[in-house]
PDB file of C-alpha atoms in Angstrom:
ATOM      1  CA  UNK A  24       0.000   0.000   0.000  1.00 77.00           C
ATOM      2  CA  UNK A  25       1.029   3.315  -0.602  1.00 88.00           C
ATOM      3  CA  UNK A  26       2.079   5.775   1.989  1.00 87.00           C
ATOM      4  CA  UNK A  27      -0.026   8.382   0.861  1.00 89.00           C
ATOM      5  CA  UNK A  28      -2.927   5.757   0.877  1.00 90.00           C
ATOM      6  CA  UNK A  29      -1.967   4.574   4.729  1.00 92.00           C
ATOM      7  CA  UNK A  30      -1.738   8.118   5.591  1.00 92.00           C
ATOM      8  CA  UNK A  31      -5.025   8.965   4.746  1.00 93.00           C
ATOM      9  CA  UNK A  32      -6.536   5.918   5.526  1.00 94.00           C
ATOM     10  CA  UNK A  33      -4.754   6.806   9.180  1.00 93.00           C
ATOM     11  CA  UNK A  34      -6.715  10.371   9.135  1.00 92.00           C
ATOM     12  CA  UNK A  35     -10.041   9.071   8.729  1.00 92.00           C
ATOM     13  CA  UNK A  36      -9.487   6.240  10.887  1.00 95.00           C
ATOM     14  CA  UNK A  37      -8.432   8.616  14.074  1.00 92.00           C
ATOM     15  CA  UNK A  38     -11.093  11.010  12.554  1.00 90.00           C
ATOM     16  CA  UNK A  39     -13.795   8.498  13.294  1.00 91.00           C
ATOM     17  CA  UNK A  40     -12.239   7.324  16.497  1.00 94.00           C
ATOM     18  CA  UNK A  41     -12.193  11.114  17.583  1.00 90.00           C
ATOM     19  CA  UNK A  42     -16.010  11.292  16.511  1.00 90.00           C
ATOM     20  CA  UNK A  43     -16.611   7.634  18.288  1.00 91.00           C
ATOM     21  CA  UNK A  44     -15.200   9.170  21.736  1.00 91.00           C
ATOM     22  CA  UNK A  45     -16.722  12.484  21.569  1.00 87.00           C
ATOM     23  CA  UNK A  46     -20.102  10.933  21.412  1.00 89.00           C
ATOM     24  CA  UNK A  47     -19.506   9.024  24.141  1.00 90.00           C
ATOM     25  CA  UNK A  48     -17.932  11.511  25.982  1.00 90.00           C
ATOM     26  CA  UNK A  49     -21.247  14.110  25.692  1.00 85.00           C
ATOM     27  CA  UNK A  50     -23.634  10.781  25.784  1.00 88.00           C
ATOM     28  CA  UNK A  51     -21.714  10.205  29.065  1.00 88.00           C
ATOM     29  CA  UNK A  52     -22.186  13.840  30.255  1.00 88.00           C
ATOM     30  CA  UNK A  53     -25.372  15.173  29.202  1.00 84.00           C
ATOM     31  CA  UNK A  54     -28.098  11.918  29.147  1.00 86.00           C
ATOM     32  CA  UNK A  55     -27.908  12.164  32.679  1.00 87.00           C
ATOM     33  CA  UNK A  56     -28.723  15.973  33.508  1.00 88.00           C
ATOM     34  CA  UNK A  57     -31.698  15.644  30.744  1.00 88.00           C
ATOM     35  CA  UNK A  58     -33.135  12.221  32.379  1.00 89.00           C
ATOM     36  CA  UNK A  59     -32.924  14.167  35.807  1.00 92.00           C
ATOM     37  CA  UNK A  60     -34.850  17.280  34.068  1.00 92.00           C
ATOM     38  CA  UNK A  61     -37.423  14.744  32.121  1.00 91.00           C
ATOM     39  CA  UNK A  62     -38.474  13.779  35.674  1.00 95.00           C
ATOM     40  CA  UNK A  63     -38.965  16.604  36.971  1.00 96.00           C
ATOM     41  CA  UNK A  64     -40.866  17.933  34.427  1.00 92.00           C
ATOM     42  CA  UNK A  65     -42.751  15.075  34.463  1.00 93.00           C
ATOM     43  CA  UNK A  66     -43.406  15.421  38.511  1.00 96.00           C
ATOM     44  CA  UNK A  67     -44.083  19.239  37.503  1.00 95.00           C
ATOM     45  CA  UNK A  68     -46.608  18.145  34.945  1.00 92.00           C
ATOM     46  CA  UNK A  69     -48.985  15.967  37.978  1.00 94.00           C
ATOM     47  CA  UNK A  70     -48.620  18.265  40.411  1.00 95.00           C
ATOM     48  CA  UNK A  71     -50.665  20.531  37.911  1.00 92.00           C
ATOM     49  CA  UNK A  72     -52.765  18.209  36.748  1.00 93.00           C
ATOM     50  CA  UNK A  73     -53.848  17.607  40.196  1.00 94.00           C
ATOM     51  CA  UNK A  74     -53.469  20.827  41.690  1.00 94.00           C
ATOM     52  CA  UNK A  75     -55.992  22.096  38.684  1.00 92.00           C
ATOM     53  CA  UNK A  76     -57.701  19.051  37.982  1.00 94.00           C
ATOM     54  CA  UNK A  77     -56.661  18.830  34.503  1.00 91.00           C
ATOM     55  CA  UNK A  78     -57.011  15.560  32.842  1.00 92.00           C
ATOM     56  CA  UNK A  79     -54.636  13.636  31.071  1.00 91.00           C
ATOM     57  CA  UNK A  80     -56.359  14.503  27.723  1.00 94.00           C
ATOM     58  CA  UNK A  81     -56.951  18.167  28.413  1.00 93.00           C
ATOM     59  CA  UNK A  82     -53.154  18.294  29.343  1.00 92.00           C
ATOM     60  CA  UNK A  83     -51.573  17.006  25.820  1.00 92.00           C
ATOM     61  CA  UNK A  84     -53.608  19.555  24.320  1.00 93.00           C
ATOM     62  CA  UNK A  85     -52.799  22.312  26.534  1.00 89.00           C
ATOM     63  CA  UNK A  86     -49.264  21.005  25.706  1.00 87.00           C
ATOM     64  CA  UNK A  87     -49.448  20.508  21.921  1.00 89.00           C
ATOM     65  CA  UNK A  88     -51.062  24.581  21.262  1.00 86.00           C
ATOM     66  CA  UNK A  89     -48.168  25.698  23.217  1.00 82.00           C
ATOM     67  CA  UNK A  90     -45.385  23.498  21.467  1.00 79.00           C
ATOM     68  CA  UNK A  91     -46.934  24.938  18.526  1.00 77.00           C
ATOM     69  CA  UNK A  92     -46.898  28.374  19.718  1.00 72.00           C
ATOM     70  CA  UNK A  93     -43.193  28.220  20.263  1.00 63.00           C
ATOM     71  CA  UNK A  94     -41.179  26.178  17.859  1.00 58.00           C
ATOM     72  CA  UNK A  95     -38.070  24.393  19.215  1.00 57.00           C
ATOM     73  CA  UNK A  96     -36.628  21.335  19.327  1.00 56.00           C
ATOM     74  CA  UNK A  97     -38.688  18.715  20.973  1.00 55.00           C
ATOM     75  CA  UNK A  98     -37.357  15.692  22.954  1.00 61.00           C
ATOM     76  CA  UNK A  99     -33.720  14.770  23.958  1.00 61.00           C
ATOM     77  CA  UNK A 100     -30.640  16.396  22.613  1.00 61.00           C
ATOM     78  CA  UNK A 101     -27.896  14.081  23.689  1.00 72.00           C
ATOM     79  CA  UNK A 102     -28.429  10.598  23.023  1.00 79.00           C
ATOM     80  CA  UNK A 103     -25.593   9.014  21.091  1.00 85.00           C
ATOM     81  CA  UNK A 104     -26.765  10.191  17.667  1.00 84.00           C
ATOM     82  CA  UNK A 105     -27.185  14.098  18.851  1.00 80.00           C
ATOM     83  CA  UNK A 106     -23.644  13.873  20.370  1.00 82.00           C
ATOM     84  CA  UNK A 107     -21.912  12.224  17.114  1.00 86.00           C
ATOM     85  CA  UNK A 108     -23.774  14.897  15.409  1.00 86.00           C
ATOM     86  CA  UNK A 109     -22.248  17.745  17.056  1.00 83.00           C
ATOM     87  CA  UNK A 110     -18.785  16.173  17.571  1.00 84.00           C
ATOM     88  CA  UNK A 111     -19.064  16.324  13.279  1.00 86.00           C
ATOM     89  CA  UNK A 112     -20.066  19.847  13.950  1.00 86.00           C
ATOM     90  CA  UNK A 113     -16.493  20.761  16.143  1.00 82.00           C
ATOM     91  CA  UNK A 114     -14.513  18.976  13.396  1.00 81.00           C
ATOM     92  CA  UNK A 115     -15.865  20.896  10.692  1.00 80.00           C
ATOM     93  CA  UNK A 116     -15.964  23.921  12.454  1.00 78.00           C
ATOM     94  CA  UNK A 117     -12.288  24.185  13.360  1.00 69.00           C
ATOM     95  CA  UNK A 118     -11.695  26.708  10.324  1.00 61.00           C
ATOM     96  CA  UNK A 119      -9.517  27.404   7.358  1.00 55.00           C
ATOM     97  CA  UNK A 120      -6.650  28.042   9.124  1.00 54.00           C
ATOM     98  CA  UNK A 121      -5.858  24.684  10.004  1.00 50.00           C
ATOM     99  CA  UNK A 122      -5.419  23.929   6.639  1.00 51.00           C
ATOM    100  CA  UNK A 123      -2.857  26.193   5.649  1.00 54.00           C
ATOM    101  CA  UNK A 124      -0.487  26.086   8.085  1.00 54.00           C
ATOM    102  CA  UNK A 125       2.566  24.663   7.262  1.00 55.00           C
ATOM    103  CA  UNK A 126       2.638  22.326  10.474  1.00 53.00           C
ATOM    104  CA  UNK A 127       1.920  18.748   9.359  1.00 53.00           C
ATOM    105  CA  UNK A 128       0.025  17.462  12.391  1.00 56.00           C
ATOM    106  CA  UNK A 129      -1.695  20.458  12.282  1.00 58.00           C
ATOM    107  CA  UNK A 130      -5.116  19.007  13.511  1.00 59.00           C
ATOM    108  CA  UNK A 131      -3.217  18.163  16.790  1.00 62.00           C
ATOM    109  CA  UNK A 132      -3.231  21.417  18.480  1.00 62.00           C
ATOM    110  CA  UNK A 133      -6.949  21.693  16.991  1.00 59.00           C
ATOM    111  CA  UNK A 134      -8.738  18.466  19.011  1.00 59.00           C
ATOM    112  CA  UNK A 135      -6.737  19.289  21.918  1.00 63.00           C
ATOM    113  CA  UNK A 136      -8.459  23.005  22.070  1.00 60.00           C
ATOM    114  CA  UNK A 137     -11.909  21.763  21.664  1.00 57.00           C
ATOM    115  CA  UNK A 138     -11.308  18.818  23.874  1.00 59.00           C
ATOM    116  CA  UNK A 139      -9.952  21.510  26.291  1.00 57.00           C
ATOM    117  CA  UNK A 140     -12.891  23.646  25.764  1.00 53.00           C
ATOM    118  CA  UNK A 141     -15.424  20.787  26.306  1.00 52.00           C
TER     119      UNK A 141
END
């Protein structure tokens, strides 16, 4: 195999790995907080159902009109799939000037900035 070919072939494999371990990483971090919020929102939403006397029907669509009123994004943000998403989002965000410097590694200093930042 060529060494150009290996080389690449080495980019996109520690490319992937990097995107593998960042979704872990914010899977690891977030899913928990948001489970822990989901419950109490949940525990929010029968206290006021009973403190009212809402039903369970009239609830959803008390709930649905003002979902609808206010567009946003519905649901949890960091299972695995919404934290590979955004780990893409960091790689190809790191900007153009990564790829002119004359530093070969120069992806290095990069990761370790973002991974600092996390």
């Amino acid at each position: 195999m060529k060494r150009q070919n290996v080389r690449t072939l080495s980019l996109i494999i520690c490319t992937f790995t990097y995107l593998l371990v960042g979704a872990a990483v914010f899977d690891a971090l977030e899913s928990d907080f948001e489970m822990r919020e989901k419950e109490q929102l949940e525990a929010e939403e029968k206290r006021l159902q009973g403190k009212y006397n809402i039903s369970e029907d009239d609830y959803r669509k008390l709930e649905t009109i003002i979902m609808e009123a206010e567009p946003h994004r519905a649901g949890v943000q960091w299972k695995f799939a919404g934290s590979f998403y955004f780990a893409i989002t960091v790689i190809t965000t790191i900007g153009e000037s990564a790829v002119y410097s004359p530093w070969r590694f120069n992806c290095i200093p990069a990761l370790r900035a973002t991974t600092v930042s996390i």
